[in-house]
Coordinates of C-alpha atoms and ligand atoms in Angstrom, one line a residue:
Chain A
X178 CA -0.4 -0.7 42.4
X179 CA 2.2 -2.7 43.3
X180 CA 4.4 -2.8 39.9
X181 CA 4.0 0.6 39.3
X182 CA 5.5 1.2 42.5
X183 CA 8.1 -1.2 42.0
X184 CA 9.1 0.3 38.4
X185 CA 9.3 3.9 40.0
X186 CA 11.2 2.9 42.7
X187 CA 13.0 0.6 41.1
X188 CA 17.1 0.1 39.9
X189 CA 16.7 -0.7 36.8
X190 CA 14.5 2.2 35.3
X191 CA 17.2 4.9 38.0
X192 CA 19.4 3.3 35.9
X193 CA 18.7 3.1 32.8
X194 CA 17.7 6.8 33.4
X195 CA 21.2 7.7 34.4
X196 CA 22.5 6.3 31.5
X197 CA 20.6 8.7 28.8
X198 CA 20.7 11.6 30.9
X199 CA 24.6 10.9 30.5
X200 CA 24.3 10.8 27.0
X201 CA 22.3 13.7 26.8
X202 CA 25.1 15.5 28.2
X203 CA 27.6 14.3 25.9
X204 CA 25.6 15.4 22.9
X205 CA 25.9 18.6 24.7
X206 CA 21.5 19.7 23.3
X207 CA 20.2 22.9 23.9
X208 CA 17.1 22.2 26.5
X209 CA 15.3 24.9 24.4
X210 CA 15.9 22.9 21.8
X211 CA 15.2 19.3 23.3
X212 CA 15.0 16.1 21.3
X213 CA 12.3 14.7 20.3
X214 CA 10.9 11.2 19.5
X215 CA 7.8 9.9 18.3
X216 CA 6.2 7.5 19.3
X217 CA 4.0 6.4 16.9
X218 CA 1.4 3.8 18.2
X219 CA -1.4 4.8 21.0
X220 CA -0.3 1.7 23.4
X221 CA 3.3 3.7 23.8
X222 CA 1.1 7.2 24.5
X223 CA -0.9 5.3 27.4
X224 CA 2.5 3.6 29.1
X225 CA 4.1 6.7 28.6
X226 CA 1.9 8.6 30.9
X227 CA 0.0 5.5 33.0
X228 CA 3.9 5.7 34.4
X229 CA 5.2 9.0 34.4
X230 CA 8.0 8.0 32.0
X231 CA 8.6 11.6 31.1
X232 CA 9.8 12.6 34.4
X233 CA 12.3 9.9 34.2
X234 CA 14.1 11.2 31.5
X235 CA 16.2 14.8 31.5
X236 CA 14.5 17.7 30.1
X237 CA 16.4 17.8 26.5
X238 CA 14.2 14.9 25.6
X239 CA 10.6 15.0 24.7
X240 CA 8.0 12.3 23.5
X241 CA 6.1 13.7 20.8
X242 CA 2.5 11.6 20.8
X243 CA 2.1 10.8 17.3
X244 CA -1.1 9.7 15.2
X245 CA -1.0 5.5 16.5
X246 CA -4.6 5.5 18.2
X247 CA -6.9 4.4 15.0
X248 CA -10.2 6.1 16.9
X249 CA -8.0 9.0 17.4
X250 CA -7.7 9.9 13.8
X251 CA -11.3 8.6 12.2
X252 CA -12.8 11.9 10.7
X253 CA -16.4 13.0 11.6
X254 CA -17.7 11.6 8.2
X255 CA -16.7 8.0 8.9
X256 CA -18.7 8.5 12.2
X257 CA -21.6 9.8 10.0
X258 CA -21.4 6.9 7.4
X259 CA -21.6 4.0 10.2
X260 CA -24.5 6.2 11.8
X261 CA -26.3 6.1 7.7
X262 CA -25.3 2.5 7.5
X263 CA -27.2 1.8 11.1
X264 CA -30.1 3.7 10.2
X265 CA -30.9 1.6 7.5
X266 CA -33.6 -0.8 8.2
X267 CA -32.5 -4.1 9.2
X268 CA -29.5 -3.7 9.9
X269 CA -27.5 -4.5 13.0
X270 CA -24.4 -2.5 13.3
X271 CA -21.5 -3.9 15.2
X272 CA -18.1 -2.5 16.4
X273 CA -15.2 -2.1 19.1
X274 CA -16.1 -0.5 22.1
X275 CA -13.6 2.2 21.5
X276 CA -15.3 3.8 18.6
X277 CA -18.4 4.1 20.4
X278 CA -18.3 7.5 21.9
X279 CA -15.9 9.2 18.6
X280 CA -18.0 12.6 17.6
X281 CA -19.7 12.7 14.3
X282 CA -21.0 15.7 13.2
X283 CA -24.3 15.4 14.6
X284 CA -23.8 12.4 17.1
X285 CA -21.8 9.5 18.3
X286 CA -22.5 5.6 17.7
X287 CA -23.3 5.3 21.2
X288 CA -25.8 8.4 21.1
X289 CA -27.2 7.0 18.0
X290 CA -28.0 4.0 19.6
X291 CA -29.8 5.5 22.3
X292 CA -32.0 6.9 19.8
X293 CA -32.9 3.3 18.7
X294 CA -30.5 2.4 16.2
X295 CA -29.3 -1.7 16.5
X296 CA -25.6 -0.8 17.2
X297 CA -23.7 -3.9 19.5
X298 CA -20.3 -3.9 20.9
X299 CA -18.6 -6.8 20.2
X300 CA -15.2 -7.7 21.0
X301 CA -14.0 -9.7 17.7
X302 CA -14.9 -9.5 13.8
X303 CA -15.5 -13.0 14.5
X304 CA -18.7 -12.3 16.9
X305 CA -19.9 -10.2 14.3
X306 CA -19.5 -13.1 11.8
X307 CA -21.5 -15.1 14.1
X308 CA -24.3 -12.5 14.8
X309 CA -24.6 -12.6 10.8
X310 CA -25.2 -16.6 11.0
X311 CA -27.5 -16.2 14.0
X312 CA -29.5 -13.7 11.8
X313 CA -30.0 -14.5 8.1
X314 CA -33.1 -12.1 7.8
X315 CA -30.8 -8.8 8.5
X316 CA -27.6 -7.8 6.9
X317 CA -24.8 -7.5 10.3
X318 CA -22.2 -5.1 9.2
X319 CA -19.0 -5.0 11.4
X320 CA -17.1 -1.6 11.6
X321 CA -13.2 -2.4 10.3
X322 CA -10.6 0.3 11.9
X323 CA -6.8 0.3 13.2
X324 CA -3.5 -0.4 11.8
X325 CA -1.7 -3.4 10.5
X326 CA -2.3 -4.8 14.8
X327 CA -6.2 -5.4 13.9
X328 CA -5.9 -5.7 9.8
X329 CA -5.7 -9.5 10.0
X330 CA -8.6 -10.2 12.4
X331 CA -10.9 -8.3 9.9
X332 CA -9.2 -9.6 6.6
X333 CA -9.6 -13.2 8.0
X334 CA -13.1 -12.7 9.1
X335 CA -14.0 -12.0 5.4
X336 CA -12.0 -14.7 4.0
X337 CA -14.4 -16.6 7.2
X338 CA -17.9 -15.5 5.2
X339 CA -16.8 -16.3 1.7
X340 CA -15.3 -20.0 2.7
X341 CA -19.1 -20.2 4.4
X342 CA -20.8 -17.6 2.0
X343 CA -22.2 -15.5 4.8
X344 CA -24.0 -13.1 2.6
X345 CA -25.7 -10.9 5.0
X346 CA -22.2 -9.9 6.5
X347 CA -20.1 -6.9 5.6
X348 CA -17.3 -4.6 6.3
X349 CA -16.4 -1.1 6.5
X350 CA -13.3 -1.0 5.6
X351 CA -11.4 2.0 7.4
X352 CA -8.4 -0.1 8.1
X353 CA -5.0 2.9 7.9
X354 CA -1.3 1.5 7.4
X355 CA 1.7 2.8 9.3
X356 CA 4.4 3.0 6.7
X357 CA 2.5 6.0 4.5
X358 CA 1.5 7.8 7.7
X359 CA 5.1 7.8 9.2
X360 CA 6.2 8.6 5.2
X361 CA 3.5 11.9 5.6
X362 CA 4.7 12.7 9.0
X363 CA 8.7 12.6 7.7
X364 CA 7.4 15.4 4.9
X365 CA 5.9 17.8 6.7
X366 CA 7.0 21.1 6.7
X367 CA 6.1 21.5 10.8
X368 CA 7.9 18.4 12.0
X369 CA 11.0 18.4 13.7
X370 CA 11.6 14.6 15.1
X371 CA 15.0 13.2 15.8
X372 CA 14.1 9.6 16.2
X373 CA 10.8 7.0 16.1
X374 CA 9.9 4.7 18.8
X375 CA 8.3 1.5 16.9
X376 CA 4.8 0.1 17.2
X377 CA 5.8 -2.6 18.3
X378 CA 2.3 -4.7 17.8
X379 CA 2.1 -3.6 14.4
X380 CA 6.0 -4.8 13.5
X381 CA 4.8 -7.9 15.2
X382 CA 2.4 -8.5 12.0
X383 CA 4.7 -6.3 9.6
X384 CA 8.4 -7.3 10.9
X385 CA 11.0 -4.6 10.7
X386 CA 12.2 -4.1 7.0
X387 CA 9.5 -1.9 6.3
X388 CA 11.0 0.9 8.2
X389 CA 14.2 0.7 7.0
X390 CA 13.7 3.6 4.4
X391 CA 13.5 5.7 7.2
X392 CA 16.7 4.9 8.1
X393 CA 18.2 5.2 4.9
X394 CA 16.4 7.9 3.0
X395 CA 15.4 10.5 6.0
X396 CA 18.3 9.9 8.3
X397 CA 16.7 8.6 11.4
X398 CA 17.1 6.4 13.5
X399 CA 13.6 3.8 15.1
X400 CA 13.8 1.7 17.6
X401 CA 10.8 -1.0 17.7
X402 CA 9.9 -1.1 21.2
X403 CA 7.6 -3.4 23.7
X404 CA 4.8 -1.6 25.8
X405 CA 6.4 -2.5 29.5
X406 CA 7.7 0.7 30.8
X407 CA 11.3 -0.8 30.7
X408 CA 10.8 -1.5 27.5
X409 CA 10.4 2.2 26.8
X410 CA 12.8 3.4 28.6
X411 CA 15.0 1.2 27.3
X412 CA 14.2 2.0 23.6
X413 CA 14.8 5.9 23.7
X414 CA 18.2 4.5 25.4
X415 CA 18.9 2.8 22.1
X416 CA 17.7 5.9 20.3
X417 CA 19.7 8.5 22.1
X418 CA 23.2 5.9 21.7
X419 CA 22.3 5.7 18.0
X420 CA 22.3 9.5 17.8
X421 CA 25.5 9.9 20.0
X422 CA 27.1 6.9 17.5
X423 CA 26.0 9.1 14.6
X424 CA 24.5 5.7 13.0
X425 CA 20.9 5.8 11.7
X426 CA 19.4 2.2 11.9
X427 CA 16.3 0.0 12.4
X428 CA 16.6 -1.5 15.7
X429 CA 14.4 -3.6 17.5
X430 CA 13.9 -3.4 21.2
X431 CA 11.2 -5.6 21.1
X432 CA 13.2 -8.7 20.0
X433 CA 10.5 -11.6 22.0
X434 CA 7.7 -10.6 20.0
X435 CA 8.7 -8.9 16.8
X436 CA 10.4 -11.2 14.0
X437 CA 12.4 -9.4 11.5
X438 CA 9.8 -11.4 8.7
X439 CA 6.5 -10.2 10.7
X440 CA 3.9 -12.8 10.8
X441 CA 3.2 -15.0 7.4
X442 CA 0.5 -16.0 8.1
X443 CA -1.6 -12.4 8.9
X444 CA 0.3 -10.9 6.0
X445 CA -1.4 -12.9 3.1
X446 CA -4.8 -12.6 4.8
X447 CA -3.9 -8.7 4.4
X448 CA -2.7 -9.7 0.9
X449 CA -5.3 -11.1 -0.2
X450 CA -8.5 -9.0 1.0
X451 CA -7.1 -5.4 0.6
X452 CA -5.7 -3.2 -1.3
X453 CA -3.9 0.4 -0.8
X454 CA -6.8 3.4 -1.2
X455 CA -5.0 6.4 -3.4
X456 CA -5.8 8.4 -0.1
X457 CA -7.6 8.5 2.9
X458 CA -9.0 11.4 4.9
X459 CA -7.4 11.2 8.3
X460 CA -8.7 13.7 11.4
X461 CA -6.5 16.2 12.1
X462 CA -3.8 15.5 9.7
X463 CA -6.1 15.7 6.4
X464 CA -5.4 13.5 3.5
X465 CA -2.8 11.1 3.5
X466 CA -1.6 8.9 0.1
X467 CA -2.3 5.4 0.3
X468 CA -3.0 5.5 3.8
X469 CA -5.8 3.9 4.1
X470 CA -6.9 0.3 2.4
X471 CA -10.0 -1.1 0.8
X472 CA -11.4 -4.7 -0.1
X473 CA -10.3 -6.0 -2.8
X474 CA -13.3 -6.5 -5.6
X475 CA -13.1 -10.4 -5.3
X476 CA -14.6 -9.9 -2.2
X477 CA -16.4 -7.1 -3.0
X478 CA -20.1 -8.6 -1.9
X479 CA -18.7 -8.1 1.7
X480 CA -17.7 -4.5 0.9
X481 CA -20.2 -2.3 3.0
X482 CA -18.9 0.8 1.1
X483 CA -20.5 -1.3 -2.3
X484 CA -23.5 -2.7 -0.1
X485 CA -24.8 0.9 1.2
X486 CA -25.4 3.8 0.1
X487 CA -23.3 6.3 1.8
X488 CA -22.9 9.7 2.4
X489 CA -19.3 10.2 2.6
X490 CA -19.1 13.6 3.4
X491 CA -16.1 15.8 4.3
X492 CA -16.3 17.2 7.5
X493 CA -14.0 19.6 9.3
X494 CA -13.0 19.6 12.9
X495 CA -14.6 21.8 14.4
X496 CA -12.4 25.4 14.2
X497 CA -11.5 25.9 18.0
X498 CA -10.1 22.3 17.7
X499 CA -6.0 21.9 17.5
X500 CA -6.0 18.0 16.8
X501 CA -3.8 18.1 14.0
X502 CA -1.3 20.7 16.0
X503 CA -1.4 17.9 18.9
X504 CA -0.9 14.7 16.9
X505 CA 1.9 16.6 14.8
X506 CA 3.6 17.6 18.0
X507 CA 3.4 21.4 17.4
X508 CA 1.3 22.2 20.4
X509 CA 1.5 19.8 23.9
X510 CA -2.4 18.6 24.3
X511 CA -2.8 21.4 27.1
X512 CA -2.2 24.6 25.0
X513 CA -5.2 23.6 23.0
X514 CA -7.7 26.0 23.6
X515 CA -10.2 23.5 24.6
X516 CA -8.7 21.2 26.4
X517 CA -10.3 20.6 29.8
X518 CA -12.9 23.3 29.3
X519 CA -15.6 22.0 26.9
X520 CA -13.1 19.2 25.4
X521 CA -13.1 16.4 28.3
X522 CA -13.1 12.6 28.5
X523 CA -17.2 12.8 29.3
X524 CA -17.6 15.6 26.3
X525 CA -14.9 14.7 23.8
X526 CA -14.9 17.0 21.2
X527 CA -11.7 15.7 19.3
X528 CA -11.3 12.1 18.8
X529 CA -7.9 12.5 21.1
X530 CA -10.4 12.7 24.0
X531 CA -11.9 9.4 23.6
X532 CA -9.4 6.7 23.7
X533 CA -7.1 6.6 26.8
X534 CA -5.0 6.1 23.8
X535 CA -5.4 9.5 23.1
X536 CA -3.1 11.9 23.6
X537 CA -5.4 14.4 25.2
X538 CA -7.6 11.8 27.5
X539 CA -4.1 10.3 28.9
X540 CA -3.0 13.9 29.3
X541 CA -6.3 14.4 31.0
X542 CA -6.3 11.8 33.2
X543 CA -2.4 11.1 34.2
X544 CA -0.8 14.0 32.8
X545 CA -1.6 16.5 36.1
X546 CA -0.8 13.6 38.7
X547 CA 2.3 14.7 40.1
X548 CA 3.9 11.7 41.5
X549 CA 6.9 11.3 43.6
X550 CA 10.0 10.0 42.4
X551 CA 13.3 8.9 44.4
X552 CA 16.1 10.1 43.6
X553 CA 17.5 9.7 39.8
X554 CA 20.4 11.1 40.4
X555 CA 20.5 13.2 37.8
Chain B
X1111 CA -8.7 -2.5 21.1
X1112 CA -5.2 -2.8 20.2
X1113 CA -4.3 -4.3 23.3
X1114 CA -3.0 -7.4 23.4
X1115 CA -3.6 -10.5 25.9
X1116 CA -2.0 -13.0 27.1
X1117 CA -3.8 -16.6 27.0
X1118 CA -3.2 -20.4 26.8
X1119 CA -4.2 -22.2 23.9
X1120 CA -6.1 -25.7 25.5
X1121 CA -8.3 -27.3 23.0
X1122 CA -8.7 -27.8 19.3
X1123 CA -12.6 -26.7 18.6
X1124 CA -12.6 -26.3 14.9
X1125 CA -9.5 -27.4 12.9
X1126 CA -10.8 -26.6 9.7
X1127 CA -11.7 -23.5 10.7
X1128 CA -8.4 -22.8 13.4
X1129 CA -10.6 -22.5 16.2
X1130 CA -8.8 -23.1 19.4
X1131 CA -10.6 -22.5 23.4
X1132 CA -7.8 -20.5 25.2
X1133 CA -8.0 -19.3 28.6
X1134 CA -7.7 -15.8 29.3
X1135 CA -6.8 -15.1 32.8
X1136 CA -9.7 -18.1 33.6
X1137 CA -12.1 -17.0 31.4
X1138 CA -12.3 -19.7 27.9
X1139 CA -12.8 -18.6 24.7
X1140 CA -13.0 -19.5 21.6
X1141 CA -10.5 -17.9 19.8
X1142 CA -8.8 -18.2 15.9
X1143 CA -5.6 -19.1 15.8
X1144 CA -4.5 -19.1 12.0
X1145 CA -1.2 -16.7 12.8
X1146 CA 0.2 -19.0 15.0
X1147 CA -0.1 -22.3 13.2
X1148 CA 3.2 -24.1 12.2
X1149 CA 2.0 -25.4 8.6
X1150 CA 4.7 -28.0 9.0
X1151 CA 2.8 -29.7 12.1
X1152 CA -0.7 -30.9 13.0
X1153 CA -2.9 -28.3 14.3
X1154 CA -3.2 -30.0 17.7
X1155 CA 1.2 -29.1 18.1
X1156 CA -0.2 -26.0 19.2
X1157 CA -2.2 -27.1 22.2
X1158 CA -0.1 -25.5 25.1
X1159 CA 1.3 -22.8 23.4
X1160 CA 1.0 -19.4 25.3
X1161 CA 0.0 -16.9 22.7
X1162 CA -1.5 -13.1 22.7
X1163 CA -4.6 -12.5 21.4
X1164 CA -5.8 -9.6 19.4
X1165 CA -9.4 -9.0 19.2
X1166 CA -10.3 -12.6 18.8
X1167 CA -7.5 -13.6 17.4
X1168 CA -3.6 -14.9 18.1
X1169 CA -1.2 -13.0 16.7
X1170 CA 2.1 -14.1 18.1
X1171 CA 3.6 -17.1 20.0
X1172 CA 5.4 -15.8 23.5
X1173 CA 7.0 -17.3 26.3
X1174 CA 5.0 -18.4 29.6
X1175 CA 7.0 -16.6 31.7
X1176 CA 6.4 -13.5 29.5
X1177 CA 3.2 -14.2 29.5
X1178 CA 2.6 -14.4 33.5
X1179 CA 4.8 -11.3 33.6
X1180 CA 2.5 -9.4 31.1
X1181 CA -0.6 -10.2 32.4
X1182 CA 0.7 -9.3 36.2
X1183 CA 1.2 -6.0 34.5
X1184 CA -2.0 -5.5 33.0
X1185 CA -3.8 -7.0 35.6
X1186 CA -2.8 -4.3 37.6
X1187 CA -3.8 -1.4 35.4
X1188 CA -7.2 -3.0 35.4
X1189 CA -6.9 -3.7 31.5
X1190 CA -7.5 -7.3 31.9
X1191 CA -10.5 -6.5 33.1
X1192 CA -11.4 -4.3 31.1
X1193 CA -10.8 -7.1 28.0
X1194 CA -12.7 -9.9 30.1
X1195 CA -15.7 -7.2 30.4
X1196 CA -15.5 -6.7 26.5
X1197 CA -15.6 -10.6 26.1
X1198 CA -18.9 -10.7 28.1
X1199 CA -20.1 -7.2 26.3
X1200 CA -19.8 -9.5 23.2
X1201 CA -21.6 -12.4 24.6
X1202 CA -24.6 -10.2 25.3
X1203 CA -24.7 -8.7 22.0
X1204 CA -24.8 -12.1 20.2
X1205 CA -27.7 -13.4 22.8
X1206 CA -29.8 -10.5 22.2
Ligands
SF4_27 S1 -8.4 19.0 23.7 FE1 -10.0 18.2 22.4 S2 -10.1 19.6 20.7 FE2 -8.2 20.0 21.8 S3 -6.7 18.8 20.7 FE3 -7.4 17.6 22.4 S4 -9.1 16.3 21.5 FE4 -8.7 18.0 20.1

């Protein structure tokens, strides 16, 4: 572990530490009261715990994990309508490796499989597109999901099968888009936050105007921010300054990957296959307005949602389960009642136990570590 | 899944279809590179270019000494691995 060891030991985070904790003081915040920043996209959650990050920043400030890991948030009925789609006779069912083990309401992909089903990991909608060519006598649906980071792969793959006329491949289309979710999160009634960290992958694809009515209309300030534990240090840096400026902008961190414009190119793929759903059902967090897209009816013969007949049913978390208090920030992952007893990494009963994306499975496996830090100075 | 990789794009496969090989930490793979095209130049302009790869896909130029820095990183947290074992995952699905 030779970086990791290098970052906690290192000058630069001690001082970029120093530097907000001096801040902190000057805007003088009540530690029962601490600050707190969301940071919105799974890849944050994981550096923020694979390093430790919190204990390198004073106690008035507090990450709050929000809803940015896609299998995180995928309700028990999407589980149970790609488990109907892969029962279905001749059928090869295909998907990311991460949505394998989500909980339906009666079983997972991967348990589903055991029982006989044709479900294959792949690691790109383009493998899945390939399957379909390798077998014209079964229909090979591939199982869409993630934010504006994956959108393009998925909307280019089906662009892929209409240029070739692939007709035995589909999606299911469960693709959710940040700019609605962080809109939702802004209006509810429980939330508190005083400042976004940025996804920075998906404002690699998007580029950084989108955010900018956050900014403007709720008064808060974003930093888009790289995935390097510098980088995230440095980002609630610029968050904290902001605050102590008393300015409320769009900044971006994350300058050598994320152009203000986003990428062209992946952004009329998403143009052209999609379109916004008027809701979509998220876990934990219920519905959310048009948070969630859909394929566009050119394309519709790729549509799995058209293709199969599918349940669809709504299904609620089970009632012990405090998902949505955890990805809203209400509760910290370890005052849910399950957490650790019969909610674990091996028996995931929330989604947030799955990913190490999650907020619960990174709490679970880095959150208890203690681990020894020099001297910050604080 | 939403992790990012860094690779070097190092042949032209399919230009019709943007299909580049890049090399991901020594492993090839055939990979699409429509994002990352300039329409202004010949596909083959992009042969060289370090890039990170989404799912199958580049996404966005970056620099090679980002890139070596990056992929130190994730080498270390075994998530490199972890993409390299999802490549071959893949391969056995579409030889089955
Ligand atoms: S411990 Fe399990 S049930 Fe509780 S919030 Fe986390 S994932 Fe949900």
């Amino acid at each position: 572990m030779k970086y990791v060891d290098e970052f906690r030991n290192g000058q630069q985070a001690q001082e970029i530490a120093k530097k907000i904790a001096q801040l902190v003081e000057e805007l003088g915040i009540d530690k029962k009261k601490p600050l707190q920043f969301m940071e919105v996209c799974g890849g944050h959650t994981h550096s923020i715990f694979r390093y430790g990050l919190a204990q390198f920043l004073p106690d008035e400030i507090e990450f709050i994990h929000g809803p940015g890991c896609p299998v995180c948030v995928l309700p028990m009925g999407v589980i149970d309508d790609c488990i109907a789609i892969a029962e279905k006779p001749n059928v090869i069912f295909t998907t990311f490796g991460d949505a394998m083990r989500v909980p339906g309401s009666q079983k997972s992909l991967l348990q589903a499989k055991a029982e006989g089903c044709d479900i294959r990991m792949v690691y790109s909608p383009l493998d899945a597109l390939t399957l379909a060519k390798k077998n014209p006598d079964k229909e090979v649906v591939f199982f869409g999901l993630g934010f504006e980071t994956t959108m393009p792969s998925t909307a280019l793959t089906v662009q892929q099968a209409a240029k070739e006329q692939v007709n035995n491949f589909s999606l299911f289309c469960n693709h959710i888009t940040i700019i609605p979710t962080i809109k939702a999160m802004l209006d509810s009634p429980d939330m508190r936050l005083d400042g976004f960290l940025g996804p920075g992958h998906v404002s690699m694809i998007i580029g950084t105007r989108p955010y900018e009515f956050i900014a403007r209309d709720y008064q808060r300030p974003l930093v888009n921010a790289g995935f390097e534990p510098l980088d995230i240090l440095q980002s609630v840096y610029m968050l904290v300054k902001q605050l102590v400026d008393k300015r409320c902008e769009v900044e971006n961190q994350y300058k050598r990957l994320v152009p203000k414009e986003g990428n062209r190119a992946a952004l009329q793929a998403i143009a052209d296959v999609y379109e916004l759903r008027e809701f979509f059902e998220w876990r934990g967090l219920g519905s959310i307005d048009h948070s969630g897209v859909r394929i566009q009816p050119k394309y519709k013969q790729y549509d799995a949602e058209l293709k199969f007949d599918l349940p669809k049913q709504k299904i609620a978390d089970p009632d012990a389960a405090q998902c949505g208090e955890v990805v809203t920030g209400v509760i910290k992952p370890e005052q849910c009642k399950l957490f650790g007893k019969s909610c674990t990494p091996e028996t995931p009963i929330g989604a947030l136990m799955v990913s190490t994306e999650g907020a619960c499975a990174a709490h679970y496996h880095y959150g208890r570590v203690e681990i020894p830090l020099a001297n910050l100075g604080k | 899944m939403c992790l990012g990789i860094p690779g070097q794009i190092i042949k032209i496969t399919d230009p019709e279809r943007q299909l580049a090989t890049v090399e991901v930490s020594g492993v090839k793979r055939e990979i699409n590179i429509a994002c990352v095209v300039d329409p202004e130049q010949p596909i083959e302009h992009c042969i060289g270019y370090w890039v990170l790869v989404h799912v199958g896909f580049a996404m966005s130029r970056i620099d090679e000494e980002e890139a070596a820095k990056t992929l130190a990183i994730l080498k270390e947290l075994g998530e490199v691995q972890e993409v390299l074992h999802e490549m071959q995952e893949s391969n056995k699905s579409l030889s089955q």
